[in-house]
Amino acid sequence: MNELKPKPSVAIIGAGLAGLSCADRLQTLGFQVQVYEKSRGPSGRMSTRHGEGWSADHGAQYFTARDPVFIEALNTWIKAGVAADWNPRLSVYEGEQWREGNSSEHRYVGIPAMNSPGQFLAKTISIKFNQTIDKIYQQGGKWFLRSLENGDVTQSFDYLVLAIPAPQSFALTKLVDHSIEVICSSVNMQGCWTAMARLSEKVDMPFDAAFINGEIISWISRNNSKPGRTGHETWTIHANPQWSQQWIELDKEESSKRILESAKKLGLNCQNAEISIHRWRYASGAITTEMGFILNENNKLSLCGDWLNGGRVEGAWLSGYKLANAINISAETNL
Ligand SMILES: Cc1cc2nc3c(=O)[nH]c(=O)nc-3n(C[C@H](O)[C@H](O)[C@H](O)COP(=O)(O)OP(=O)(O)OC[C@H]3O[C@@H](n4cnc5c(N)ncnc54)[C@H](O)[C@@H]3O)c2cc1C
């Protein structure tokens, strides 16, 4: 390898956990990386909503850590004070009956909020926020981007990483790479309606979190039971993927009404609560890929994200990490 030749430049679209872990790993390997993110902050679906005196994790609720490489990253986060164990009193509602949940699984959360690990990773990465990339194209072996907000991006890149959900990857790749476009279009991602209830006082429920196998709701949890949370009592309620997808175009007020009626039947009365509602268009859904990412060695277009690696936080992080290693090998081979 020629030591004097700089590593190729890489653009990453999406600052969720997959994009962040990919950027972090590439930087460690000596690459120059620029991330573009459409939101105003990092962390994607591993996220937290803040209100006056309250906050609620409204995307991922917790994560598991099974892979040794991810466990190592998690330990760094724990040491930095941005993640910790969460041991909720757990219940399961099934067949109209309650039972105790399995608490032997280790569950982790970001502290003080679910987006804290993402914010921690983002600190050392160059990210341009409020940049929705709406066009990608390759010319003379370089990748060019256009953002909805600012038009053409002046910099061009050797490698391009899409770290965004399948339907959004499909929209960007459809005129660019047919084989990748086909993979993206094969993934059926489902939405999720999420209600957050800020209550004036602590609710007396026999659990902190519950898996619900009901007509509408799939999950309820008390945010304040997670470590490092302060502020008012808040509960997060997720509608299940089937119901959410069926009613994804419902207006927010009506969706909120139906979810809260269902929560009331489960014993969580949010009548006097301040309610916030969020519609996730692409919450869940994944395909099984052998590597957990896609890298086209010919045009240097690549994809990572939860949907290519099991569909959860740990899978998203690993997908980005593994892709970074693959780009490194590809770059060394092409020198
Ligand atoms: C309601 C809900 C509950 C969940 N519960 C759990 C759970 O309990 N445990 C668990 O492990 N996982 C859970 N998940 C899944 C977990 O959140 C995801 O697996 C993980 O966060 C995905 O990370 P990612 O980086 O692949 O994608 P994302 O987090 O979606 O990141 C993609 C990023 O790309 C940005 N972006 C998209 N398009 C563009 C564009 N054109 N230009 C620029 N930026 C763009 C987005 O704004 C986003 O920041 C849940 C998800 C949801 C929605």
Tab-separated table of C-alpha atoms and ligand atoms in Angstrom:
chain	number	residue	atom	x	y	z
A	1	MET	CA	0.000	0.000	0.000
A	2	ASN	CA	1.222	3.522	-0.805
A	3	GLU	CA	1.420	5.184	2.637
A	4	LEU	CA	1.542	8.729	1.156
A	5	LYS	CA	-1.687	8.471	-0.803
A	6	PRO	CA	-4.622	9.828	1.237
A	7	LYS	CA	-7.586	7.551	1.890
A	8	PRO	CA	-10.613	8.085	-0.374
A	9	SER	CA	-13.288	10.568	0.703
A	10	VAL	CA	-16.662	9.278	1.914
A	11	ALA	CA	-20.085	10.919	2.104
A	12	ILE	CA	-22.675	9.344	4.393
A	13	ILE	CA	-26.353	10.169	4.122
A	14	GLY	CA	-28.130	9.745	7.469
A	15	ALA	CA	-26.924	10.330	11.025
A	16	GLY	CA	-28.849	7.512	12.686
A	17	LEU	CA	-26.878	4.909	14.609
A	18	ALA	CA	-25.805	3.070	11.423
A	19	GLY	CA	-24.478	6.229	9.739
A	20	LEU	CA	-22.768	7.358	12.942
A	21	SER	CA	-21.048	4.027	13.610
A	22	CYS	CA	-19.935	3.850	9.972
A	23	ALA	CA	-18.528	7.398	10.139
A	24	ASP	CA	-16.850	6.754	13.488
A	25	ARG	CA	-15.178	3.567	12.292
A	26	LEU	CA	-14.091	5.087	8.955
A	27	GLN	CA	-12.506	8.020	10.790
A	28	THR	CA	-10.626	5.602	13.044
A	29	LEU	CA	-9.370	3.918	9.873
A	30	GLY	CA	-8.102	7.285	8.575
A	31	PHE	CA	-10.856	8.297	6.116
A	32	GLN	CA	-12.183	11.829	5.634
A	33	VAL	CA	-15.930	11.582	6.224
A	34	GLN	CA	-18.784	14.026	5.729
A	35	VAL	CA	-22.284	13.144	6.992
A	36	TYR	CA	-25.528	14.756	5.722
A	37	GLU	CA	-28.646	14.575	7.911
A	38	LYS	CA	-32.109	15.913	7.140
A	39	SER	CA	-33.097	16.493	10.789
A	40	ARG	CA	-31.674	19.113	13.110
A	41	GLY	CA	-29.947	16.544	15.338
A	42	PRO	CA	-28.346	13.088	15.207
A	43	SER	CA	-29.597	9.642	16.276
A	44	GLY	CA	-32.544	8.998	13.910
A	45	ARG	CA	-35.083	6.557	15.303
A	46	MET	CA	-33.160	6.183	18.562
A	47	SER	CA	-34.771	9.366	19.681
A	48	THR	CA	-36.303	11.496	22.409
A	49	ARG	CA	-38.954	14.195	22.349
A	50	HIS	CA	-38.647	17.074	24.802
A	51	GLY	CA	-41.486	19.237	26.102
A	52	GLU	CA	-41.732	21.770	28.886
A	53	GLY	CA	-40.533	19.897	31.976
A	54	TRP	CA	-40.825	16.471	30.352
A	55	SER	CA	-39.152	14.188	27.850
A	56	ALA	CA	-40.066	10.837	26.338
A	57	ASP	CA	-38.178	8.311	24.241
A	58	HIS	CA	-40.512	7.931	21.300
A	59	GLY	CA	-38.529	5.660	18.958
A	60	ALA	CA	-36.367	2.791	20.216
A	61	GLN	CA	-37.217	2.020	23.832
A	62	TYR	CA	-34.151	0.052	24.837
A	63	PHE	CA	-31.490	-2.034	23.164
A	64	THR	CA	-29.762	-5.354	23.687
A	65	ALA	CA	-26.054	-6.076	23.271
A	66	ARG	CA	-25.021	-9.558	22.164
A	67	ASP	CA	-22.186	-9.116	19.674
A	68	PRO	CA	-18.735	-8.685	21.319
A	69	VAL	CA	-17.829	-5.704	19.105
A	70	PHE	CA	-21.057	-3.926	20.004
A	71	ILE	CA	-20.569	-4.786	23.678
A	72	GLU	CA	-17.193	-3.047	23.480
A	73	ALA	CA	-18.841	0.079	22.040
A	74	LEU	CA	-21.548	-0.098	24.692
A	75	ASN	CA	-18.900	-0.240	27.422
A	76	THR	CA	-17.389	2.979	26.040
A	77	TRP	CA	-20.812	4.622	26.218
A	78	ILE	CA	-21.378	3.373	29.759
A	79	LYS	CA	-17.962	4.711	30.792
A	80	ALA	CA	-18.788	8.066	29.181
A	81	GLY	CA	-22.077	8.166	31.109
A	82	VAL	CA	-24.334	8.099	28.048
A	83	ALA	CA	-25.811	4.583	28.460
A	84	ALA	CA	-26.839	2.339	31.330
A	85	ASP	CA	-28.760	-0.778	32.297
A	86	TRP	CA	-32.526	-0.509	32.593
A	87	ASN	CA	-34.342	-3.025	34.774
A	88	PRO	CA	-38.033	-2.252	34.464
A	89	ARG	CA	-40.791	-4.111	36.273
A	90	LEU	CA	-42.037	-5.933	33.198
A	91	SER	CA	-45.467	-7.288	32.289
A	92	VAL	CA	-47.000	-9.003	29.295
A	93	TYR	CA	-50.637	-8.686	28.197
A	94	GLU	CA	-51.825	-11.559	26.039
A	95	GLY	CA	-55.149	-13.300	25.514
A	96	GLU	CA	-56.744	-10.545	27.666
A	97	GLN	CA	-54.602	-11.604	30.625
A	98	TRP	CA	-51.615	-10.102	32.397
A	99	ARG	CA	-48.533	-12.022	33.387
A	100	GLU	CA	-45.055	-11.146	34.587
A	101	GLY	CA	-42.461	-10.504	31.841
A	102	ASN	CA	-39.038	-12.082	31.433
A	103	SER	CA	-36.571	-9.816	33.211
A	104	SER	CA	-33.457	-11.924	32.642
A	105	GLU	CA	-32.610	-10.168	29.353
A	106	HIS	CA	-30.174	-7.255	29.780
A	107	ARG	CA	-31.772	-4.090	28.489
A	108	TYR	CA	-29.849	-0.858	27.952
A	109	VAL	CA	-30.921	2.738	27.383
A	110	GLY	CA	-29.213	6.003	26.576
A	111	ILE	CA	-28.874	8.396	29.510
A	112	PRO	CA	-30.213	10.918	30.177
A	113	ALA	CA	-32.137	10.224	26.942
A	114	MET	CA	-32.279	7.579	24.250
A	115	ASN	CA	-30.468	9.842	21.787
A	116	SER	CA	-27.466	10.332	24.118
A	117	PRO	CA	-25.203	7.631	22.597
A	118	GLY	CA	-25.912	9.098	19.138
A	119	GLN	CA	-25.074	12.593	20.362
A	120	PHE	CA	-21.902	11.250	21.955
A	121	LEU	CA	-20.780	9.666	18.663
A	122	ALA	CA	-21.742	12.778	16.688
A	123	LYS	CA	-19.404	15.018	18.711
A	124	THR	CA	-16.329	13.909	16.754
A	125	ILE	CA	-17.973	13.611	13.321
A	126	SER	CA	-18.504	16.347	10.733
A	127	ILE	CA	-22.273	16.410	10.159
A	128	LYS	CA	-24.263	18.909	8.109
A	129	PHE	CA	-27.772	19.004	9.598
A	130	ASN	CA	-31.002	20.151	7.931
A	131	GLN	CA	-29.745	18.702	4.644
A	132	THR	CA	-32.198	16.402	2.908
A	133	ILE	CA	-30.295	14.732	0.091
A	134	ASP	CA	-32.741	14.391	-2.788
A	135	LYS	CA	-30.417	13.460	-5.641
A	136	ILE	CA	-27.217	11.449	-6.023
A	137	TYR	CA	-25.240	10.878	-9.213
A	138	GLN	CA	-21.815	9.731	-10.304
A	139	GLN	CA	-19.585	11.535	-12.790
A	140	GLY	CA	-15.955	10.827	-13.624
A	141	GLY	CA	-15.792	8.220	-10.858
A	142	LYS	CA	-16.906	10.700	-8.169
A	143	TRP	CA	-20.207	10.905	-6.298
A	144	PHE	CA	-22.158	14.183	-6.323
A	145	LEU	CA	-25.100	15.106	-4.103
A	146	ARG	CA	-27.906	17.629	-4.125
A	147	SER	CA	-29.774	18.816	-1.056
A	148	LEU	CA	-33.357	19.992	-0.995
A	149	GLU	CA	-32.434	22.941	1.188
A	150	ASN	CA	-29.187	24.172	-0.444
A	151	GLY	CA	-29.041	22.692	-3.940
A	152	ASP	CA	-25.848	21.135	-5.332
A	153	VAL	CA	-23.235	20.116	-2.766
A	154	THR	CA	-19.892	21.519	-3.989
A	155	GLN	CA	-17.728	18.671	-2.645
A	156	SER	CA	-17.581	15.342	-4.496
A	157	PHE	CA	-16.715	11.954	-2.960
A	158	ASP	CA	-15.052	8.659	-3.834
A	159	TYR	CA	-17.460	6.493	-1.800
A	160	LEU	CA	-21.104	7.104	-0.985
A	161	VAL	CA	-22.930	5.468	1.947
A	162	LEU	CA	-26.714	5.524	2.281
A	163	ALA	CA	-27.522	4.966	5.961
A	164	ILE	CA	-31.253	5.541	5.616
A	165	PRO	CA	-34.356	3.282	5.632
A	166	ALA	CA	-35.088	1.124	2.577
A	167	PRO	CA	-37.889	3.238	1.052
A	168	GLN	CA	-35.726	6.363	1.283
A	169	SER	CA	-32.761	4.467	-0.200
A	170	PHE	CA	-35.048	3.295	-2.991
A	171	ALA	CA	-36.024	6.873	-3.829
A	172	LEU	CA	-32.365	7.896	-4.159
A	173	THR	CA	-31.027	4.843	-6.009
A	174	LYS	CA	-33.811	4.203	-8.472
A	175	LEU	CA	-32.148	5.922	-11.414
A	176	VAL	CA	-28.619	5.177	-10.282
A	177	ASP	CA	-28.094	1.489	-9.473
A	178	HIS	CA	-30.679	-1.024	-10.628
A	179	SER	CA	-29.492	-3.991	-8.504
A	180	ILE	CA	-29.539	-1.908	-5.312
A	181	GLU	CA	-32.877	-0.360	-6.235
A	182	VAL	CA	-34.369	-3.861	-6.542
A	183	ILE	CA	-33.156	-4.852	-3.063
A	184	CYS	CA	-34.526	-1.640	-1.533
A	185	SER	CA	-37.914	-2.104	-3.150
A	186	SER	CA	-38.201	-5.652	-1.755
A	187	VAL	CA	-38.330	-4.448	1.843
A	188	ASN	CA	-41.696	-3.883	3.415
A	189	MET	CA	-41.186	-1.340	6.187
A	190	GLN	CA	-44.092	-0.634	8.509
A	191	GLY	CA	-45.069	2.518	10.330
A	192	CYS	CA	-45.668	3.118	14.014
A	193	TRP	CA	-48.000	5.548	15.734
A	194	THR	CA	-46.541	6.689	19.053
A	195	ALA	CA	-48.394	8.573	21.772
A	196	MET	CA	-46.556	10.293	24.621
A	197	ALA	CA	-48.534	11.205	27.730
A	198	ARG	CA	-47.227	13.723	30.245
A	199	LEU	CA	-49.123	13.263	33.500
A	200	SER	CA	-49.300	15.622	36.451
A	201	GLU	CA	-48.547	12.901	38.981
A	202	LYS	CA	-47.178	9.387	39.203
A	203	VAL	CA	-49.594	6.741	37.948
A	204	ASP	CA	-50.000	3.661	40.049
A	205	MET	CA	-49.412	0.840	37.554
A	206	PRO	CA	-48.029	-2.582	38.538
A	207	PHE	CA	-45.311	-2.362	35.830
A	208	ASP	CA	-42.825	0.084	34.302
A	209	ALA	CA	-43.016	-1.462	30.860
A	210	ALA	CA	-45.355	-3.893	29.178
A	211	PHE	CA	-45.456	-5.843	25.943
A	212	ILE	CA	-49.068	-5.761	24.799
A	213	ASN	CA	-50.534	-8.204	22.359
A	214	GLY	CA	-53.663	-6.210	21.685
A	215	GLU	CA	-55.729	-4.917	18.811
A	216	ILE	CA	-54.025	-1.512	18.775
A	217	ILE	CA	-51.192	-1.272	21.295
A	218	SER	CA	-47.924	-3.226	21.360
A	219	TRP	CA	-45.890	-1.454	24.053
A	220	ILE	CA	-46.335	0.855	27.053
A	221	SER	CA	-43.562	2.221	29.225
A	222	ARG	CA	-42.948	4.733	31.978
A	223	ASN	CA	-40.048	6.913	30.845
A	224	ASN	CA	-39.230	7.974	34.385
A	225	SER	CA	-38.361	4.397	35.284
A	226	LYS	CA	-35.306	4.646	33.033
A	227	PRO	CA	-32.055	5.782	34.648
A	228	GLY	CA	-31.137	9.470	34.536
A	229	ARG	CA	-34.641	10.741	33.704
A	230	THR	CA	-35.945	13.812	35.525
A	231	GLY	CA	-39.077	15.892	35.074
A	232	HIS	CA	-42.746	15.005	34.944
A	233	GLU	CA	-44.153	11.496	34.774
A	234	THR	CA	-44.376	10.494	31.100
A	235	TRP	CA	-45.523	7.313	29.380
A	236	THR	CA	-44.790	6.188	25.844
A	237	ILE	CA	-47.393	4.109	24.029
A	238	HIS	CA	-46.628	2.380	20.719
A	239	ALA	CA	-49.374	1.123	18.446
A	240	ASN	CA	-48.546	-2.206	16.829
A	241	PRO	CA	-47.104	-2.350	13.266
A	242	GLN	CA	-50.252	-3.835	11.665
A	243	TRP	CA	-52.640	-1.275	13.143
A	244	SER	CA	-50.198	1.585	12.571
A	245	GLN	CA	-49.658	0.680	8.929
A	246	GLN	CA	-53.395	0.274	8.313
A	247	TRP	CA	-54.101	3.702	9.824
A	248	ILE	CA	-50.888	5.518	8.915
A	249	GLU	CA	-52.762	8.328	7.107
A	250	LEU	CA	-55.206	8.933	9.959
A	251	ASP	CA	-55.074	12.475	11.321
A	252	LYS	CA	-53.055	12.823	14.492
A	253	GLU	CA	-55.985	13.750	16.716
A	254	GLU	CA	-58.018	10.703	15.716
A	255	SER	CA	-55.056	8.352	16.015
A	256	SER	CA	-54.289	9.731	19.466
A	257	LYS	CA	-57.931	9.292	20.530
A	258	ARG	CA	-58.027	5.632	19.490
A	259	ILE	CA	-54.675	4.792	21.112
A	260	LEU	CA	-55.606	6.486	24.386
A	261	GLU	CA	-58.986	4.740	24.526
A	262	SER	CA	-57.155	1.464	24.152
A	263	ALA	CA	-54.606	2.438	26.835
A	264	LYS	CA	-57.442	3.275	29.216
A	265	LYS	CA	-58.809	-0.249	28.846
A	266	LEU	CA	-55.361	-1.498	29.882
A	267	GLY	CA	-55.503	0.647	33.027
A	268	LEU	CA	-53.505	3.687	31.891
A	269	ASN	CA	-55.840	6.660	32.106
A	270	CYS	CA	-54.419	9.656	30.233
A	271	GLN	CA	-57.559	11.781	30.446
A	272	ASN	CA	-55.839	14.735	32.094
A	273	ALA	CA	-52.474	14.244	30.443
A	274	GLU	CA	-50.699	16.492	27.961
A	275	ILE	CA	-50.474	14.374	24.811
A	276	SER	CA	-47.934	14.432	22.033
A	277	ILE	CA	-48.277	12.134	19.029
A	278	HIS	CA	-45.741	11.028	16.435
A	279	ARG	CA	-46.212	9.198	13.164
A	280	TRP	CA	-43.203	7.032	12.194
A	281	ARG	CA	-43.579	6.210	8.512
A	282	TYR	CA	-40.708	3.708	8.462
A	283	ALA	CA	-40.409	2.232	11.934
A	284	SER	CA	-39.656	-1.445	11.414
A	285	GLY	CA	-38.948	-4.054	8.779
A	286	ALA	CA	-35.827	-5.842	7.654
A	287	ILE	CA	-34.476	-8.355	5.186
A	288	THR	CA	-31.770	-10.894	5.861
A	289	THR	CA	-28.551	-10.080	4.095
A	290	GLU	CA	-25.471	-12.218	4.464
A	291	MET	CA	-23.117	-9.380	5.318
A	292	GLY	CA	-25.515	-6.957	7.034
A	293	PHE	CA	-24.741	-4.201	4.502
A	294	ILE	CA	-24.398	-3.688	0.733
A	295	LEU	CA	-21.272	-2.501	-1.065
A	296	ASN	CA	-21.088	-2.236	-4.833
A	297	GLU	CA	-17.345	-2.386	-5.504
A	298	ASN	CA	-17.811	-1.152	-9.092
A	299	ASN	CA	-19.463	2.194	-8.464
A	300	LYS	CA	-18.532	2.522	-4.743
A	301	LEU	CA	-22.141	2.948	-3.683
A	302	SER	CA	-23.008	1.303	-0.362
A	303	LEU	CA	-25.865	0.917	2.085
A	304	CYS	CA	-26.113	0.191	5.780
A	305	GLY	CA	-28.876	0.364	8.372
A	306	ASP	CA	-31.033	-1.714	10.656
A	307	TRP	CA	-33.134	-2.984	7.737
A	308	LEU	CA	-30.112	-4.853	6.343
A	309	ASN	CA	-29.162	-6.416	9.646
A	310	GLY	CA	-32.048	-7.595	11.784
A	311	GLY	CA	-33.950	-4.354	12.289
A	312	ARG	CA	-32.843	-3.087	15.689
A	313	VAL	CA	-30.378	-0.706	17.354
A	314	GLU	CA	-27.592	-3.265	17.724
A	315	GLY	CA	-28.054	-4.423	14.129
A	316	ALA	CA	-27.960	-0.835	12.852
A	317	TRP	CA	-24.723	-0.078	14.695
A	318	LEU	CA	-23.079	-3.308	13.503
A	319	SER	CA	-24.219	-2.755	9.931
A	320	GLY	CA	-22.445	0.633	9.821
A	321	TYR	CA	-19.348	-0.718	11.535
A	322	LYS	CA	-19.006	-3.713	9.217
A	323	LEU	CA	-19.572	-1.576	6.131
A	324	ALA	CA	-16.752	0.752	7.225
A	325	ASN	CA	-14.382	-2.219	7.470
A	326	ALA	CA	-15.474	-3.417	4.022
A	327	ILE	CA	-14.910	0.044	2.511
A	328	ASN	CA	-11.424	0.038	4.015
A	329	ILE	CA	-10.604	-3.303	2.411
A	330	SER	CA	-12.106	-2.165	-0.908
A	331	ALA	CA	-10.103	1.086	-0.820
A	332	GLU	CA	-6.837	-0.738	-0.101
A	333	THR	CA	-7.500	-3.190	-2.921
A	334	ASN	CA	-8.160	-0.350	-5.342
A	335	LEU	CA	-5.051	1.697	-4.480
B	1	LIG	C1	-41.279	3.290	17.362
B	1	LIG	C2	-39.992	2.528	17.300
B	1	LIG	C3	-39.660	1.649	18.323
B	1	LIG	C4	-38.452	0.950	18.288
B	1	LIG	N1	-38.098	0.154	19.332
B	1	LIG	C5	-36.878	-0.425	19.350
B	1	LIG	C6	-36.406	-1.091	20.504
B	1	LIG	O1	-37.071	-1.105	21.533
B	1	LIG	N2	-35.184	-1.692	20.454
B	1	LIG	C7	-34.384	-1.632	19.336
B	1	LIG	O2	-33.259	-2.164	19.353
B	1	LIG	N3	-34.802	-0.961	18.230
B	1	LIG	C8	-36.009	-0.356	18.227
B	1	LIG	N4	-36.422	0.356	17.135
B	1	LIG	C9	-35.588	0.326	15.937
B	1	LIG	C10	-34.362	1.238	16.060
B	1	LIG	O3	-34.766	2.535	16.397
B	1	LIG	C11	-33.658	1.232	14.714
B	1	LIG	O4	-33.321	-0.107	14.405
B	1	LIG	C12	-32.371	2.058	14.635
B	1	LIG	O5	-32.458	3.231	15.394
B	1	LIG	C13	-32.156	2.356	13.161
B	1	LIG	O6	-30.968	3.083	12.952
B	1	LIG	P1	-30.543	3.449	11.471
B	1	LIG	O7	-29.329	4.288	11.576
B	1	LIG	O8	-30.477	2.218	10.654
B	1	LIG	O9	-31.756	4.288	10.859
B	1	LIG	P2	-32.371	5.673	11.362
B	1	LIG	O10	-32.269	5.796	12.809
B	1	LIG	O11	-33.725	5.757	10.737
B	1	LIG	O12	-31.413	6.764	10.720
B	1	LIG	C14	-31.567	7.245	9.402
B	1	LIG	C15	-31.269	8.737	9.402
B	1	LIG	O13	-31.255	9.198	8.056
B	1	LIG	C16	-31.912	10.434	7.978
B	1	LIG	N5	-32.358	10.572	6.589
B	1	LIG	C17	-33.326	9.848	5.946
B	1	LIG	N6	-33.410	10.233	4.651
B	1	LIG	C18	-32.493	11.207	4.476
B	1	LIG	C19	-32.103	12.009	3.360
B	1	LIG	N7	-32.672	11.870	2.137
B	1	LIG	N8	-31.124	12.937	3.525
B	1	LIG	C20	-30.523	13.097	4.751
B	1	LIG	N9	-30.853	12.374	5.835
B	1	LIG	C21	-31.813	11.436	5.699
B	1	LIG	C22	-33.025	10.344	8.998
B	1	LIG	O14	-33.455	11.619	9.430
B	1	LIG	C23	-32.333	9.551	10.139
B	1	LIG	O15	-31.709	10.408	11.063
B	1	LIG	C24	-37.587	1.096	17.170
B	1	LIG	C25	-37.927	1.995	16.142
B	1	LIG	C26	-39.109	2.712	16.219
B	1	LIG	C27	-39.430	3.713	15.156
